[in-house]
Short mmCIF file of C-alpha atoms in Angstrom, two decimals:
data_model
loop_
_atom_site.label_atom_id
_atom_site.label_comp_id
_atom_site.label_asym_id
_atom_site.label_seq_id
_atom_site.Cartn_x
_atom_site.Cartn_y
_atom_site.Cartn_z
CA MET N 1 -0.01 0.01 -0.01
CA LYS N 2 1.30 3.49 -0.84
CA LYS N 3 2.33 5.86 1.94
CA VAL N 4 -0.54 8.02 3.07
CA LYS N 5 -1.00 11.27 4.94
CA ILE N 6 -3.55 12.01 7.62
CA ILE N 7 -5.78 13.84 5.12
CA LEU N 8 -9.17 14.28 6.75
CA THR N 9 -11.88 16.88 6.47
CA ALA N 10 -13.02 18.88 9.47
CA ALA N 11 -16.41 17.17 9.20
CA ILE N 12 -14.84 13.86 10.13
CA ILE N 13 -13.81 15.13 13.59
CA GLY N 14 -17.37 15.12 14.88
CA LEU N 15 -17.82 11.34 14.88
CA ALA N 16 -21.17 11.57 16.54
CA SER N 17 -22.76 13.67 13.80
CA VAL N 18 -24.67 12.28 10.85
CA HIS N 19 -22.68 14.52 8.55
CA ALA N 20 -19.44 13.04 9.83
CA ASN N 21 -20.70 9.53 9.24
CA ALA N 22 -21.31 10.46 5.63
CA GLN N 23 -17.60 11.17 5.24
CA PHE N 24 -16.40 7.71 6.37
CA GLY N 25 -16.59 6.19 2.91
CA LYS N 26 -14.45 8.97 1.50
CA LEU N 27 -11.91 8.51 4.27
CA LYS N 28 -11.57 4.79 3.54
CA GLU N 29 -11.22 5.56 -0.15
CA LYS N 30 -8.36 7.99 0.59
CA ILE N 31 -6.61 5.54 2.93
CA ASN N 32 -6.89 2.61 0.57
CA SER N 33 -5.85 4.56 -2.55
CA GLY N 34 -3.06 6.48 -0.88
CA GLY N 35 -4.61 9.68 -2.16
CA GLY N 36 -5.29 12.93 -0.36
CA GLY N 37 -5.28 16.67 -0.54
CA LYS N 38 -2.32 18.99 -0.59
CA ALA N 39 -0.87 20.74 2.44
CA SER N 40 -0.81 24.49 2.07
CA GLY N 41 1.21 27.31 3.53
CA ASN N 42 3.68 27.00 6.37
CA PHE N 43 3.31 26.74 10.09
CA GLU N 44 6.45 28.47 11.36
CA ALA N 45 4.35 30.47 13.77
CA PHE N 46 3.66 27.22 15.65
CA ASN N 47 7.37 27.13 16.62
CA GLN N 48 6.84 30.16 18.82
CA GLU N 49 4.27 28.41 20.97
CA LYS N 50 5.21 26.43 24.07
CA ASP N 51 3.44 23.49 25.63
CA GLU N 52 4.03 21.06 28.49
CA MET N 53 4.87 18.24 26.09
CA GLY N 54 7.24 20.13 23.87
CA ILE N 55 5.35 18.90 20.82
CA THR N 56 3.81 22.03 19.29
CA GLY N 57 5.52 23.23 16.15
CA GLN N 58 5.87 23.01 12.40
CA TYR N 59 6.64 19.52 11.15
CA PHE N 60 7.62 18.11 7.74
CA GLY N 61 6.38 14.84 6.33
CA MET N 62 9.12 12.45 5.32
CA SER N 63 7.25 11.18 2.26
CA ASP N 64 6.40 14.55 0.76
CA LYS N 65 8.54 17.11 2.68
CA LYS N 66 5.47 19.35 3.00
CA SER N 67 4.81 21.29 6.19
CA TYR N 68 2.19 20.47 8.76
CA GLY N 69 1.23 22.00 12.09
CA PHE N 70 0.88 20.13 15.38
CA ARG N 71 -0.36 21.76 18.55
CA PHE N 72 -0.70 20.12 21.94
CA VAL N 73 -3.52 21.47 24.07
CA LYS N 74 -3.56 20.35 27.69
CA GLU N 75 -6.57 22.29 28.98
CA ALA N 76 -9.69 23.94 27.57
CA ASN N 77 -12.69 25.45 29.31
CA GLY N 78 -11.35 24.44 32.69
CA LYS N 79 -10.92 20.78 31.73
CA ILE N 80 -7.82 18.69 31.02
CA ILE N 81 -8.20 17.38 27.49
CA ASN N 82 -4.62 16.39 26.50
CA GLU N 83 -5.39 16.89 22.84
CA LEU N 84 -3.04 16.89 19.86
CA GLN N 85 -4.34 19.06 17.06
CA TYR N 86 -3.25 18.39 13.47
CA PHE N 87 -3.25 21.11 10.82
CA GLU N 88 -2.69 20.58 7.12
CA LYS N 89 -3.91 24.05 6.10
CA LYS N 90 -4.00 27.44 7.69
CA GLY N 91 -6.87 28.39 9.94
CA THR N 92 -8.02 28.20 13.50
CA GLU N 93 -9.65 24.81 13.28
CA PRO N 94 -7.51 21.67 13.08
CA GLN N 95 -8.27 19.00 10.54
CA LEU N 96 -7.92 16.28 13.17
CA LYS N 97 -7.81 15.93 16.95
CA LEU N 98 -6.02 13.04 18.58
CA TYR N 99 -5.97 12.17 22.24
CA LEU N 100 -3.18 11.20 24.61
CA LYS N 101 -3.18 7.75 26.19
CA GLU N 102 -2.57 9.20 29.63
CA SER N 103 -1.50 6.06 31.52
CA TYR N 104 1.27 5.37 28.98
CA TYR N 105 2.61 8.86 29.61
CA THR N 106 2.30 8.95 33.38
CA LYS N 107 3.75 5.47 33.87
CA ASN N 108 6.28 5.21 31.05
CA ASN N 109 6.69 8.72 29.65
CA VAL N 110 5.44 7.46 26.26
CA LYS N 111 3.60 10.02 24.20
CA LEU N 112 1.02 8.13 22.10
CA PHE N 113 -1.93 9.97 20.57
CA PHE N 114 -4.84 8.20 18.84
CA ILE N 115 -8.23 8.50 17.30
CA TRP N 116 -10.69 6.05 15.66
CA VAL N 117 -12.29 7.84 12.74
CA THR N 118 -14.14 4.65 11.87
CA ALA N 119 -14.69 1.45 13.86
CA ASN N 120 -12.52 -0.52 11.46
CA ALA N 121 -8.81 -1.03 11.73
CA ASP N 122 -8.10 1.02 8.61
CA GLY N 123 -9.87 3.95 10.24
CA TYR N 124 -7.43 4.12 13.11
CA VAL N 125 -4.83 6.94 13.31
CA GLU N 126 -2.05 6.90 15.87
CA LEU N 127 1.01 9.14 16.44
CA ILE N 128 3.91 8.07 18.65
CA GLU N 129 6.78 10.34 19.58
CA LEU N 130 10.09 8.63 18.69
CA GLU N 131 12.14 11.45 20.19
CA PRO N 132 11.44 15.13 20.84
CA GLY N 133 10.39 16.67 17.54
CA VAL N 134 9.87 13.37 15.69
CA LEU N 135 6.50 11.58 15.37
CA ALA N 136 5.72 8.22 13.71
CA GLN N 137 2.34 7.86 12.03
CA ILE N 138 0.52 4.53 12.44
CA VAL N 139 -2.68 4.30 10.47
CA GLN N 140 -3.35 0.56 10.42
CA THR N 141 -3.69 -2.02 13.21
CA THR N 142 -5.15 -5.51 13.35
CA GLU N 143 -7.79 -5.03 15.97
CA SER N 144 -10.28 -2.58 17.47
CA ALA N 145 -10.13 -1.24 20.96
CA ASN N 146 -13.68 0.02 21.43
CA GLY N 147 -12.74 3.67 21.09
CA GLY N 148 -9.55 3.55 23.10
CA PRO N 149 -6.03 3.17 21.71
CA ALA N 150 -5.17 -0.06 19.92
CA THR N 151 -4.14 -2.77 22.33
CA LEU N 152 -0.46 -3.46 23.00
CA ASP N 153 -0.80 -6.74 21.09
CA ALA N 154 -2.13 -4.98 17.96
CA LYS N 155 0.00 -4.95 14.82
CA ARG N 156 1.37 -1.44 14.32
CA THR N 157 2.70 -0.39 10.96
CA VAL N 158 4.60 2.88 10.49
CA LYS N 159 3.36 4.69 7.38
CA ASP N 160 5.12 8.05 7.63
CA ILE N 161 7.31 10.17 9.85
CA TYR N 162 6.96 13.82 10.82
CA ALA N 163 9.93 15.86 12.06
CA LYS N 164 10.49 19.48 13.05
CA ASP N 165 14.04 19.21 11.72
CA GLN N 166 14.23 17.60 8.26
CA THR N 167 17.78 16.40 8.90
CA LYS N 168 16.17 13.80 11.23
CA PHE N 169 15.17 11.90 8.07
CA THR N 170 18.79 10.88 7.71
CA THR N 171 18.38 9.07 11.03
CA TYR N 172 14.84 7.80 10.64
CA ASP N 173 13.53 5.90 7.68
CA ILE N 174 10.42 3.70 7.85
CA GLU N 175 12.36 0.64 8.93
CA THR N 176 14.25 2.48 11.70
CA ALA N 177 11.06 4.11 12.91
CA GLN N 178 9.30 0.74 12.95
CA ALA N 179 12.03 -0.76 15.11
CA LYS N 180 11.76 2.22 17.52
CA VAL N 181 8.00 1.93 17.69
CA ASP N 182 8.31 -1.81 18.42
CA MET N 183 10.76 -1.05 21.25
CA ILE N 184 8.43 1.61 22.72
CA ILE N 185 5.43 -0.76 22.68
CA ALA N 186 7.60 -3.48 24.24
CA SER N 187 8.45 -1.13 27.10
CA LEU N 188 4.72 -0.74 27.73
CA ASN N 189 4.30 -4.50 27.92
CA THR N 190 6.52 -5.00 30.99
CA GLU N 191 3.70 -4.95 33.51
CA LYS N 192 1.67 -7.42 31.45
CA ILE N 193 4.68 -9.69 31.04
CA ALA N 194 5.32 -9.68 34.76
CA LYS N 195 1.78 -10.89 35.43
CA GLU N 196 2.06 -13.56 32.75
CA THR N 197 5.37 -14.72 34.15
CA ALA N 198 3.85 -15.28 37.57
CA GLU N 199 1.21 -17.50 35.98
CA TRP N 200 3.72 -19.46 33.89
CA MET N 201 5.93 -20.03 36.92
CA LYS N 202 3.11 -22.04 38.45
CA ILE N 203 3.69 -24.61 35.68
CA GLU N 204 6.36 -27.06 36.96
CA VAL N 205 7.87 -27.90 33.55
CA TYR N 206 8.34 -24.22 32.75
CA ALA N 207 9.53 -23.20 36.23
CA LYS N 208 12.25 -25.91 36.14
CA ASN N 209 13.39 -25.04 32.65
CA VAL N 210 12.96 -21.33 32.14
CA LYS N 211 15.97 -19.85 30.29
CA LYS N 212 17.12 -23.41 29.52
CA VAL N 213 17.41 -25.46 26.33
CA VAL N 214 15.86 -28.94 26.52
CA PHE N 215 16.46 -31.92 24.18
CA SER N 216 14.70 -35.00 22.91
CA ASN N 217 14.89 -37.57 20.11
CA GLN N 218 11.21 -36.89 19.35
CA HIS N 219 9.82 -33.43 18.69
CA TYR N 220 6.45 -34.29 20.30
CA ASN N 221 8.25 -34.79 23.63
CA LEU N 222 9.30 -31.15 23.54
CA GLN N 223 6.12 -29.51 22.37
CA LYS N 224 2.71 -30.83 21.49
CA PRO N 225 1.80 -29.97 17.87
CA GLY N 226 -0.64 -27.08 17.80
CA TYR N 227 0.24 -25.83 21.27
CA PRO N 228 3.20 -23.44 20.86
CA HIS N 229 1.49 -20.95 23.14
CA LYS N 230 1.12 -23.21 26.18
CA ILE N 231 2.84 -26.06 28.01
CA ALA N 232 1.27 -29.33 26.86
CA VAL N 233 4.00 -31.86 27.72
CA THR N 234 5.11 -33.35 31.05
CA GLY N 235 8.84 -33.08 30.47
CA ASP N 236 9.28 -36.84 30.94
CA GLY N 237 10.52 -37.04 27.35
CA PHE N 238 13.32 -34.56 27.84
CA LYS N 239 16.70 -36.27 27.41
CA THR N 240 20.14 -35.72 28.90
CA GLU N 241 21.82 -38.00 26.29
CA LEU N 242 21.06 -38.59 22.59
CA ASP N 243 22.31 -41.15 20.14
CA MET N 244 23.98 -39.30 17.23
CA ALA N 245 22.52 -41.92 14.88
CA GLY N 246 19.04 -40.80 15.64
CA ASN N 247 16.99 -37.64 15.87
CA MET N 248 18.50 -34.75 17.85
CA ASN N 249 15.93 -32.04 18.58
CA PHE N 250 15.91 -29.13 21.03
CA MET N 251 13.78 -26.26 22.24
CA ALA N 252 14.26 -23.20 24.45
CA PHE N 253 12.14 -21.85 27.27
CA PHE N 254 12.24 -18.04 27.54
CA ASN N 255 11.61 -15.70 30.41
CA SER N 256 9.34 -13.70 28.08
CA PRO N 257 8.41 -13.92 24.38
CA PRO N 258 11.40 -12.66 22.32
CA LYS N 259 8.96 -10.99 19.90
CA VAL N 260 7.80 -8.75 22.75
CA SER N 261 11.08 -8.26 24.66
CA TYR N 262 13.40 -7.94 21.62
CA PRO N 263 11.30 -6.49 18.79
CA GLY N 264 12.98 -6.00 15.44
CA GLN N 265 15.92 -8.20 16.40
CA GLN N 266 17.20 -11.60 15.37
CA ILE N 267 17.87 -14.87 17.19
CA ASN N 268 21.41 -16.29 17.01
CA ILE N 269 22.10 -19.87 18.09
CA GLU N 270 25.57 -20.80 19.27
CA TYR N 271 26.97 -24.34 19.55
CA GLU N 272 30.00 -25.33 21.65
CA MET N 273 31.97 -28.57 21.98
CA ASN N 274 35.47 -29.23 23.36
CA GLY N 275 36.14 -25.49 23.69
CA GLN N 276 35.23 -24.73 20.07
CA LYS N 277 32.27 -22.50 19.24
CA VAL N 278 30.28 -21.83 16.07
CA ASP N 279 27.17 -19.70 15.62
CA ARG N 280 24.60 -19.32 12.91
CA GLU N 281 25.00 -15.63 12.26
CA THR N 282 28.77 -15.79 11.68
CA LEU N 283 28.45 -18.76 9.35
CA ARG N 284 25.45 -17.27 7.53
CA LYS N 285 27.58 -14.27 6.50
CA LYS N 286 30.49 -16.41 5.40
CA SER N 287 29.38 -17.10 1.79
CA ALA N 288 26.39 -17.34 -0.47
CA ALA N 289 26.30 -21.12 0.06
CA TRP N 290 26.20 -20.69 3.85
CA SER N 291 23.61 -17.89 3.58
CA ASN N 292 21.41 -20.28 1.61
CA MET N 293 21.75 -23.05 4.17
CA VAL N 294 21.51 -21.01 7.34
CA LYS N 295 18.47 -18.78 7.26
CA ILE N 296 17.89 -15.69 9.39
CA ILE N 297 15.84 -16.33 12.52
CA GLU N 298 13.82 -13.26 13.60
CA THR N 299 12.31 -12.58 16.98
CA LYS N 300 9.00 -11.79 15.33
CA ASP N 301 8.66 -15.55 14.70
CA PHE N 302 9.34 -16.33 18.38
CA GLU N 303 5.97 -15.25 19.72
CA TYR N 304 5.83 -17.43 22.80
CA ARG N 305 7.73 -18.44 25.91
CA GLN N 306 8.84 -21.64 24.25
CA SER N 307 10.73 -21.58 20.97
CA PRO N 308 9.77 -23.39 17.80
CA ILE N 309 11.40 -26.82 17.85
CA ARG N 310 14.88 -26.80 16.36
CA THR N 311 16.86 -29.74 15.06
CA ILE N 312 20.51 -30.69 15.01
CA ARG N 313 19.68 -33.63 12.78
CA GLU N 314 16.36 -35.36 12.25
CA TYR N 315 14.87 -37.76 9.73
CA ASN N 316 12.03 -36.17 7.75
CA THR N 317 9.56 -38.82 6.65
CA TYR N 318 7.92 -36.48 4.15
CA HIS N 319 11.17 -35.93 2.25
CA SER N 320 12.58 -39.38 3.13
CA ALA N 321 15.80 -37.68 4.15
CA TYR N 322 17.58 -36.14 7.12
CA VAL N 323 17.38 -32.43 7.76
CA GLN N 324 20.08 -30.78 9.83
CA ASP N 325 21.38 -27.47 11.12
CA TYR N 326 24.51 -26.92 9.09
CA ALA N 327 25.98 -24.66 11.77
CA CYS N 328 25.94 -27.48 14.30
CA ILE N 329 27.17 -29.97 11.71
CA GLN N 330 30.15 -27.67 11.15
CA LEU N 331 31.00 -27.93 14.86
CA LEU N 332 30.65 -31.72 14.83
CA TYR N 333 32.81 -31.84 11.72
CA ASN N 334 35.48 -29.78 13.45
CA ASN N 335 35.56 -32.49 16.14
CA LYS N 336 35.16 -35.55 13.89
CA ASP N 337 38.68 -36.88 14.56
CA LYS N 338 37.90 -37.01 18.30
CA PHE N 339 34.81 -39.15 18.02
CA LYS N 340 35.24 -42.75 19.30
CA VAL N 341 32.53 -45.45 19.30
CA ASP N 342 30.49 -45.61 22.50
CA GLN N 343 31.97 -42.37 23.87
CA THR N 344 29.85 -39.36 24.74
CA TYR N 345 30.60 -35.72 23.96
CA GLN N 346 29.11 -32.64 25.60
CA LEU N 347 27.33 -30.14 23.39
CA THR N 348 26.21 -26.75 24.70
CA VAL N 349 23.48 -24.82 22.82
CA ARG N 350 22.79 -21.13 23.51
CA PHE N 351 20.09 -18.77 22.20
CA TYR N 352 21.02 -15.08 22.00
CA ALA N 353 19.11 -11.94 21.00
CA ASN N 354 21.11 -10.43 18.12
CA ARG N 355 21.07 -6.92 16.73
CA ASP N 356 23.17 -5.64 13.83
CA GLY N 357 25.38 -8.74 13.91
CA GLU N 358 26.17 -8.47 17.63
CA ASN N 359 24.90 -10.88 20.30
CA GLY N 360 22.98 -9.27 23.12
CA ASP N 361 21.20 -11.00 25.98
CA LEU N 362 21.57 -14.74 26.54
CA LEU N 363 18.00 -16.05 26.29
CA ALA N 364 18.50 -19.72 27.03
CA GLU N 365 21.28 -22.30 27.44
CA GLY N 366 21.37 -26.11 27.68
CA ILE N 367 23.74 -29.06 27.64
CA ILE N 368 23.27 -32.45 26.02
CA LYS N 369 25.54 -35.49 25.83
CA LEU N 370 25.85 -36.91 22.32
CA LYS N 371 26.81 -40.60 22.08
CA TYR N 372 28.82 -41.79 19.11
CA THR N 373 27.37 -45.27 18.75
CA LYS N 374 28.26 -47.88 16.11
CA GLU N 375 25.18 -46.76 14.20
CA ALA N 376 26.30 -43.16 14.45
CA LYS N 377 29.72 -44.06 13.08
CA LEU N 378 28.07 -45.63 10.04
CA ALA N 379 25.77 -42.64 9.60
CA PHE N 380 28.52 -40.04 9.82
CA GLU N 381 31.49 -41.88 8.30
CA GLY N 382 29.52 -43.94 5.79
CA ASP N 383 28.68 -47.62 5.56
CA PRO N 384 31.47 -49.55 3.72
CA SER N 385 28.89 -52.02 2.51
CA LYS N 386 26.90 -49.23 0.84
CA PRO N 387 29.56 -47.08 -0.87
CA GLU N 388 26.88 -45.45 -3.05
CA GLU N 389 25.37 -43.77 0.07
CA LYS N 390 27.42 -40.89 1.37
CA GLY N 391 27.85 -40.41 5.11
CA VAL N 392 27.28 -37.06 6.87
CA TRP N 393 30.93 -36.06 6.62
CA ALA N 394 31.13 -36.74 2.89
CA GLN N 395 27.90 -34.83 2.26
CA PHE N 396 29.14 -31.92 4.35
CA GLU N 397 32.51 -31.81 2.57
CA ALA N 398 30.66 -31.69 -0.75
CA PHE N 399 28.83 -28.64 0.56
CA LEU N 400 32.04 -27.01 1.73
CA ASN N 401 33.58 -27.53 -1.73
CA GLU N 402 30.70 -25.84 -3.56
#
């Protein structure tokens, strides 16, 4: 959808009036088409006004560089109204009035203004201050809030940016603004997360394994299919030792959903054995071949307190072949000369939040013993009686030589 401006007629402001209701179809048409009227004049005079929020002033739209006026009004007629007035043309009457979510400001110093011009998601307009003098415009969310601001769980999409100083557009593009908005909303979620954590800690499996990585030879022992949002296993199927000839699966339990706590970031998984470490992000950037084999993992896909199930190596019945994490296979390959039949080797797996190629917080960590059985030796080194079938090492070397 094209970038849009908050282009609304004064008639729309009075939502209770019949005349305003007649304008709703036109508003939707403008939003959906990306059309709208032209801003006129300048609003430099607004820069001389002062308000408690420090918001009032002339702003420029990033998408069109045209000038717009914003005025914060705290009080009118003896009442506190905490109103943000939007002007796209000169005059005493604003084209739109948005309202401060007061609890966000008093508790977290977040300046979020909103209005529902229709009851549908595409009729929602929201402005969030990214920093003094810079506002992000959100015009589309996934759910209604009965006249109040969109819920913290709603999907917010940045459509434009307004700044008093146009040089701020060198700092903020849509992607950067989106990441900042996600961080701001995450900061508002802390109280909700704390309450949810208290409830989750009542679940024994979670309480024992929070911030840990658990392992099993069967994925259904880690997480019941269709229940990524809740604990639906007993933990009896968690393993402390796995046969390298079989399936090797793992899953992490998080203190809070990474999507909420680390918005806009990535997940990096690190593997360690015998003092050697490899991680997915480093290998992914090594070459085109590695980038193709090791995909980016984003926190937006980690919506719950338990991660999607990951695999070191597992047989996929649908494809009649093994699937594997090439990053971990690289570590095992580095140690292949040390493997002896019937010996066990300790593997440590760590989940990190990752931003701009740098690991941040450690989200979860776990240790598993891998046993190099006779069957594992055949699987990895190849079966002499079946020379036509390559073992794991031979297949991996072929990949390295691409």
